[in-house]
PDB file of C-alpha atoms in Angstrom:
ATOM      1  CA  MET A   1     -88.118  -1.614 -14.630  1.00 56.00           C
ATOM      2  CA  LYS A   2     -88.227   1.822 -16.259  1.00 55.00           C
ATOM      3  CA  LYS A   3     -87.338   3.476 -12.952  1.00 51.00           C
ATOM      4  CA  ILE A   4     -84.301   1.235 -12.554  1.00 50.00           C
ATOM      5  CA  LEU A   5     -83.087   2.007 -16.078  1.00 42.00           C
ATOM      6  CA  ILE A   6     -83.677   5.731 -15.636  1.00 49.00           C
ATOM      7  CA  GLY A   7     -81.916   5.635 -12.266  1.00 46.00           C
ATOM      8  CA  ALA A   8     -78.957   3.754 -13.753  1.00 43.00           C
ATOM      9  CA  LEU A   9     -78.735   6.215 -16.648  1.00 41.00           C
ATOM     10  CA  PHE A  10     -78.914   9.155 -14.236  1.00 41.00           C
ATOM     11  CA  ALA A  11     -76.146   7.645 -12.078  1.00 41.00           C
ATOM     12  CA  MET A  12     -73.933   7.081 -15.142  1.00 42.00           C
ATOM     13  CA  ILE A  13     -74.361  10.667 -16.278  1.00 41.00           C
ATOM     14  CA  CYS A  14     -73.840  12.213 -12.844  1.00 40.00           C
ATOM     15  CA  PHE A  15     -70.962  10.094 -11.610  1.00 41.00           C
ATOM     16  CA  THR A  16     -68.971   9.382 -14.767  1.00 39.00           C
ATOM     17  CA  PRO A  17     -65.947  11.656 -14.936  1.00 39.00           C
ATOM     18  CA  PHE A  18     -65.888  13.643 -18.143  1.00 36.00           C
ATOM     19  CA  SER A  19     -62.929  15.562 -19.423  1.00 38.00           C
ATOM     20  CA  ILE A  20     -62.216  17.490 -22.542  1.00 42.00           C
ATOM     21  CA  ALA A  21     -59.713  15.660 -24.688  1.00 45.00           C
ATOM     22  CA  GLN A  22     -56.483  17.570 -25.042  1.00 50.00           C
ATOM     23  CA  ALA A  23     -54.417  17.549 -28.181  1.00 57.00           C
ATOM     24  CA  THR A  24     -51.663  14.996 -28.400  1.00 71.00           C
ATOM     25  CA  ILE A  25     -49.453  15.325 -31.430  1.00 81.00           C
ATOM     26  CA  LEU A  26     -46.969  12.586 -32.193  1.00 82.00           C
ATOM     27  CA  PRO A  27     -43.395  13.929 -32.313  1.00 82.00           C
ATOM     28  CA  SER A  28     -43.166  12.875 -35.974  1.00 85.00           C
ATOM     29  CA  ARG A  29     -46.021  15.320 -36.781  1.00 89.00           C
ATOM     30  CA  ILE A  30     -44.452  18.293 -34.990  1.00 91.00           C
ATOM     31  CA  GLN A  31     -42.946  19.862 -38.091  1.00 93.00           C
ATOM     32  CA  LEU A  32     -42.761  23.209 -39.804  1.00 96.00           C
ATOM     33  CA  ASP A  33     -41.845  23.269 -43.492  1.00 96.00           C
ATOM     34  CA  GLY A  34     -40.325  19.797 -43.164  1.00 94.00           C
ATOM     35  CA  LEU A  35     -38.194  20.737 -40.157  1.00 95.00           C
ATOM     36  CA  GLY A  36     -38.871  18.273 -37.387  1.00 91.00           C
ATOM     37  CA  MET A  37     -37.841  17.229 -33.943  1.00 85.00           C
ATOM     38  CA  LYS A  38     -34.620  15.593 -35.171  1.00 88.00           C
ATOM     39  CA  THR A  39     -33.556  18.241 -37.700  1.00 92.00           C
ATOM     40  CA  THR A  40     -30.003  19.529 -37.330  1.00 92.00           C
ATOM     41  CA  LEU A  41     -28.628  22.993 -38.088  1.00 92.00           C
ATOM     42  CA  GLU A  42     -26.588  21.487 -40.927  1.00 93.00           C
ATOM     43  CA  GLU A  43     -29.778  20.175 -42.535  1.00 95.00           C
ATOM     44  CA  ILE A  44     -31.352  23.624 -42.182  1.00 95.00           C
ATOM     45  CA  LYS A  45     -28.337  25.263 -43.850  1.00 93.00           C
ATOM     46  CA  ASP A  46     -28.450  22.709 -46.674  1.00 96.00           C
ATOM     47  CA  LYS A  47     -32.174  23.274 -47.256  1.00 96.00           C
ATOM     48  CA  TYR A  48     -32.404  27.082 -46.985  1.00 96.00           C
ATOM     49  CA  GLY A  49     -28.891  28.325 -47.603  1.00 96.00           C
ATOM     50  CA  ARG A  50     -27.483  31.378 -45.968  1.00 94.00           C
ATOM     51  CA  PRO A  51     -29.973  33.399 -43.852  1.00 96.00           C
ATOM     52  CA  ASP A  52     -30.994  36.835 -45.123  1.00 97.00           C
ATOM     53  CA  TYR A  53     -30.556  38.304 -41.654  1.00 95.00           C
ATOM     54  CA  VAL A  54     -28.802  37.070 -38.484  1.00 94.00           C
ATOM     55  CA  ASP A  55     -29.577  38.408 -35.006  1.00 94.00           C
ATOM     56  CA  SER A  56     -27.096  37.497 -32.269  1.00 89.00           C
ATOM     57  CA  SER A  57     -28.129  40.175 -29.776  1.00 80.00           C
ATOM     58  CA  ALA A  58     -29.611  37.781 -27.184  1.00 73.00           C
ATOM     59  CA  SER A  59     -27.055  36.298 -24.814  1.00 84.00           C
ATOM     60  CA  GLY A  60     -25.894  33.003 -26.305  1.00 86.00           C
ATOM     61  CA  TYR A  61     -28.817  32.747 -28.743  1.00 92.00           C
ATOM     62  CA  THR A  62     -28.744  33.324 -32.487  1.00 94.00           C
ATOM     63  CA  ARG A  63     -31.747  33.801 -34.750  1.00 95.00           C
ATOM     64  CA  TRP A  64     -31.494  33.120 -38.476  1.00 96.00           C
ATOM     65  CA  ASN A  65     -34.145  34.879 -40.585  1.00 97.00           C
ATOM     66  CA  TRP A  66     -35.108  34.332 -44.211  1.00 97.00           C
ATOM     67  CA  ASP A  67     -37.263  36.609 -46.365  1.00 96.00           C
ATOM     68  CA  SER A  68     -39.597  33.629 -46.884  1.00 96.00           C
ATOM     69  CA  GLY A  69     -40.927  34.246 -43.350  1.00 97.00           C
ATOM     70  CA  LEU A  70     -38.925  31.478 -41.673  1.00 97.00           C
ATOM     71  CA  SER A  71     -36.984  32.164 -38.502  1.00 97.00           C
ATOM     72  CA  ILE A  72     -34.749  29.661 -36.680  1.00 96.00           C
ATOM     73  CA  LEU A  73     -33.543  30.154 -33.109  1.00 95.00           C
ATOM     74  CA  HIS A  74     -30.509  28.202 -31.951  1.00 94.00           C
ATOM     75  CA  ARG A  75     -28.066  28.190 -29.089  1.00 90.00           C
ATOM     76  CA  ARG A  76     -24.618  26.657 -29.118  1.00 83.00           C
ATOM     77  CA  TYR A  77     -25.445  25.055 -32.471  1.00 82.00           C
ATOM     78  CA  LYS A  78     -28.566  23.363 -31.147  1.00 88.00           C
ATOM     79  CA  PHE A  79     -31.749  24.035 -33.153  1.00 91.00           C
ATOM     80  CA  LEU A  80     -34.407  25.206 -30.661  1.00 93.00           C
ATOM     81  CA  THR A  81     -37.366  26.771 -32.477  1.00 94.00           C
ATOM     82  CA  ALA A  82     -38.751  27.464 -35.944  1.00 96.00           C
ATOM     83  CA  THR A  83     -41.249  30.237 -36.635  1.00 97.00           C
ATOM     84  CA  ALA A  84     -43.275  30.987 -39.783  1.00 97.00           C
ATOM     85  CA  THR A  85     -44.770  34.427 -40.386  1.00 97.00           C
ATOM     86  CA  LYS A  86     -45.750  34.171 -44.070  1.00 97.00           C
ATOM     87  CA  PRO A  87     -47.989  31.806 -46.056  1.00 96.00           C
ATOM     88  CA  GLY A  88     -46.366  28.830 -47.744  1.00 94.00           C
ATOM     89  CA  LEU A  89     -44.502  27.393 -44.761  1.00 96.00           C
ATOM     90  CA  VAL A  90     -46.745  24.534 -43.629  1.00 96.00           C
ATOM     91  CA  THR A  91     -46.973  22.132 -40.731  1.00 96.00           C
ATOM     92  CA  PHE A  92     -46.909  18.362 -41.285  1.00 95.00           C
ATOM     93  CA  ASP A  93     -50.711  18.561 -41.413  1.00 96.00           C
ATOM     94  CA  ASP A  94     -50.698  21.316 -44.070  1.00 97.00           C
ATOM     95  CA  VAL A  95     -51.686  24.212 -41.785  1.00 97.00           C
ATOM     96  CA  SER A  96     -50.187  27.547 -42.894  1.00 97.00           C
ATOM     97  CA  VAL A  97     -50.072  31.202 -41.961  1.00 97.00           C
ATOM     98  CA  GLY A  98     -53.160  32.783 -43.512  1.00 97.00           C
ATOM     99  CA  ASP A  99     -55.425  29.794 -42.811  1.00 97.00           C
ATOM    100  CA  PRO A 100     -58.612  30.429 -40.806  1.00 97.00           C
ATOM    101  CA  ALA A 101     -58.354  29.569 -37.105  1.00 95.00           C
ATOM    102  CA  TYR A 102     -61.078  26.900 -37.260  1.00 95.00           C
ATOM    103  CA  ARG A 103     -58.586  24.677 -39.110  1.00 96.00           C
ATOM    104  CA  LEU A 104     -56.688  24.275 -35.832  1.00 95.00           C
ATOM    105  CA  THR A 105     -59.626  22.531 -34.162  1.00 93.00           C
ATOM    106  CA  ASP A 106     -60.388  20.533 -37.303  1.00 94.00           C
ATOM    107  CA  VAL A 107     -56.802  19.284 -37.579  1.00 94.00           C
ATOM    108  CA  TYR A 108     -55.481  19.181 -34.003  1.00 93.00           C
ATOM    109  CA  GLY A 109     -58.558  19.143 -31.760  1.00 93.00           C
ATOM    110  CA  THR A 110     -58.823  21.085 -28.520  1.00 92.00           C
ATOM    111  CA  ALA A 111     -55.744  23.144 -27.683  1.00 92.00           C
ATOM    112  CA  ASP A 112     -53.843  22.357 -24.490  1.00 91.00           C
ATOM    113  CA  ARG A 113     -53.742  26.045 -23.660  1.00 90.00           C
ATOM    114  CA  VAL A 114     -55.315  29.172 -25.123  1.00 92.00           C
ATOM    115  CA  PHE A 115     -54.581  32.703 -24.028  1.00 89.00           C
ATOM    116  CA  THR A 116     -55.187  36.199 -25.315  1.00 90.00           C
ATOM    117  CA  ASN A 117     -52.659  38.978 -25.053  1.00 80.00           C
ATOM    118  CA  SER A 118     -53.653  42.594 -24.561  1.00 68.00           C
ATOM    119  CA  GLN A 119     -52.878  43.352 -28.197  1.00 76.00           C
ATOM    120  CA  CYS A 120     -54.549  41.646 -31.134  1.00 75.00           C
ATOM    121  CA  ASP A 121     -53.774  37.939 -30.979  1.00 88.00           C
ATOM    122  CA  VAL A 122     -55.008  34.706 -29.434  1.00 93.00           C
ATOM    123  CA  TYR A 123     -52.435  31.948 -28.903  1.00 93.00           C
ATOM    124  CA  TYR A 124     -53.197  28.221 -29.201  1.00 93.00           C
ATOM    125  CA  TYR A 125     -50.740  25.655 -27.831  1.00 92.00           C
ATOM    126  CA  TYR A 126     -50.801  21.998 -28.885  1.00 91.00           C
ATOM    127  CA  ASN A 127     -48.835  19.193 -27.208  1.00 84.00           C
ATOM    128  CA  GLU A 128     -47.470  21.703 -24.732  1.00 65.00           C
ATOM    129  CA  LYS A 129     -46.496  19.077 -22.176  1.00 71.00           C
ATOM    130  CA  GLY A 130     -45.017  16.701 -24.747  1.00 69.00           C
ATOM    131  CA  VAL A 131     -41.598  16.540 -26.311  1.00 74.00           C
ATOM    132  CA  GLY A 132     -41.828  19.625 -28.478  1.00 85.00           C
ATOM    133  CA  TYR A 133     -44.990  21.541 -29.304  1.00 90.00           C
ATOM    134  CA  LEU A 134     -46.719  23.687 -31.897  1.00 93.00           C
ATOM    135  CA  SER A 135     -48.260  27.053 -31.143  1.00 94.00           C
ATOM    136  CA  PHE A 136     -50.334  29.299 -33.376  1.00 96.00           C
ATOM    137  CA  SER A 137     -51.000  33.014 -33.136  1.00 96.00           C
ATOM    138  CA  VAL A 138     -54.408  34.017 -34.495  1.00 96.00           C
ATOM    139  CA  SER A 139     -55.449  37.601 -35.245  1.00 94.00           C
ATOM    140  CA  LYS A 140     -58.555  38.707 -33.351  1.00 91.00           C
ATOM    141  CA  LEU A 141     -59.263  41.097 -36.221  1.00 91.00           C
ATOM    142  CA  THR A 142     -59.262  38.599 -39.106  1.00 94.00           C
ATOM    143  CA  GLY A 143     -59.569  35.207 -37.396  1.00 94.00           C
ATOM    144  CA  ASP A 144     -56.607  33.976 -39.437  1.00 96.00           C
ATOM    145  CA  ILE A 145     -53.341  32.368 -38.336  1.00 97.00           C
ATOM    146  CA  VAL A 146     -50.575  34.990 -38.388  1.00 96.00           C
ATOM    147  CA  GLU A 147     -47.694  32.966 -36.903  1.00 96.00           C
ATOM    148  CA  ILE A 148     -46.783  29.315 -36.396  1.00 97.00           C
ATOM    149  CA  HIS A 149     -44.168  28.342 -33.854  1.00 96.00           C
ATOM    150  CA  MET A 150     -42.527  24.926 -33.458  1.00 94.00           C
ATOM    151  CA  ASP A 151     -40.628  24.511 -30.208  1.00 91.00           C
ATOM    152  CA  ARG A 152     -38.258  21.635 -29.663  1.00 84.00           C
ATOM    153  CA  THR A 153     -36.251  23.012 -26.740  1.00 75.00           C
ATOM    154  CA  SER A 154     -37.067  19.910 -24.693  1.00 66.00           C
ATOM    155  CA  VAL A 155     -35.273  17.649 -27.212  1.00 55.00           C
TER     156      VAL A 155
END
């Protein structure tokens, strides 16, 4: 009887497909400082006022920048991305620039994609294949989040 149970357990372990769970973030949780998947440029203007700096150098794209560390990219009046580079601008789940990188796993689980550039940062992408995603840049030197990026170009 023991041999049968051990054999069954061995078969379950060897032949059961295992996979690492990837992060799935509901679209309602893909937010940066309250800006979400359905936010309009008018709502952004109402909330933040006039940008401190406007960059229209890229063909057809305009980036609005505020001294608070918020940057908004839009094209033809469609809000595409939001980026935070200073503490205080938080995701729906209260993750902010300056937080330690381990918070990403605690809050969002395993990243869909992780890559390291040749410079100083590691990038973590969550919900990359969904409708909109969050990405985080983490300093290899400090282990802290240095940039948060919300992309809603697929909306």
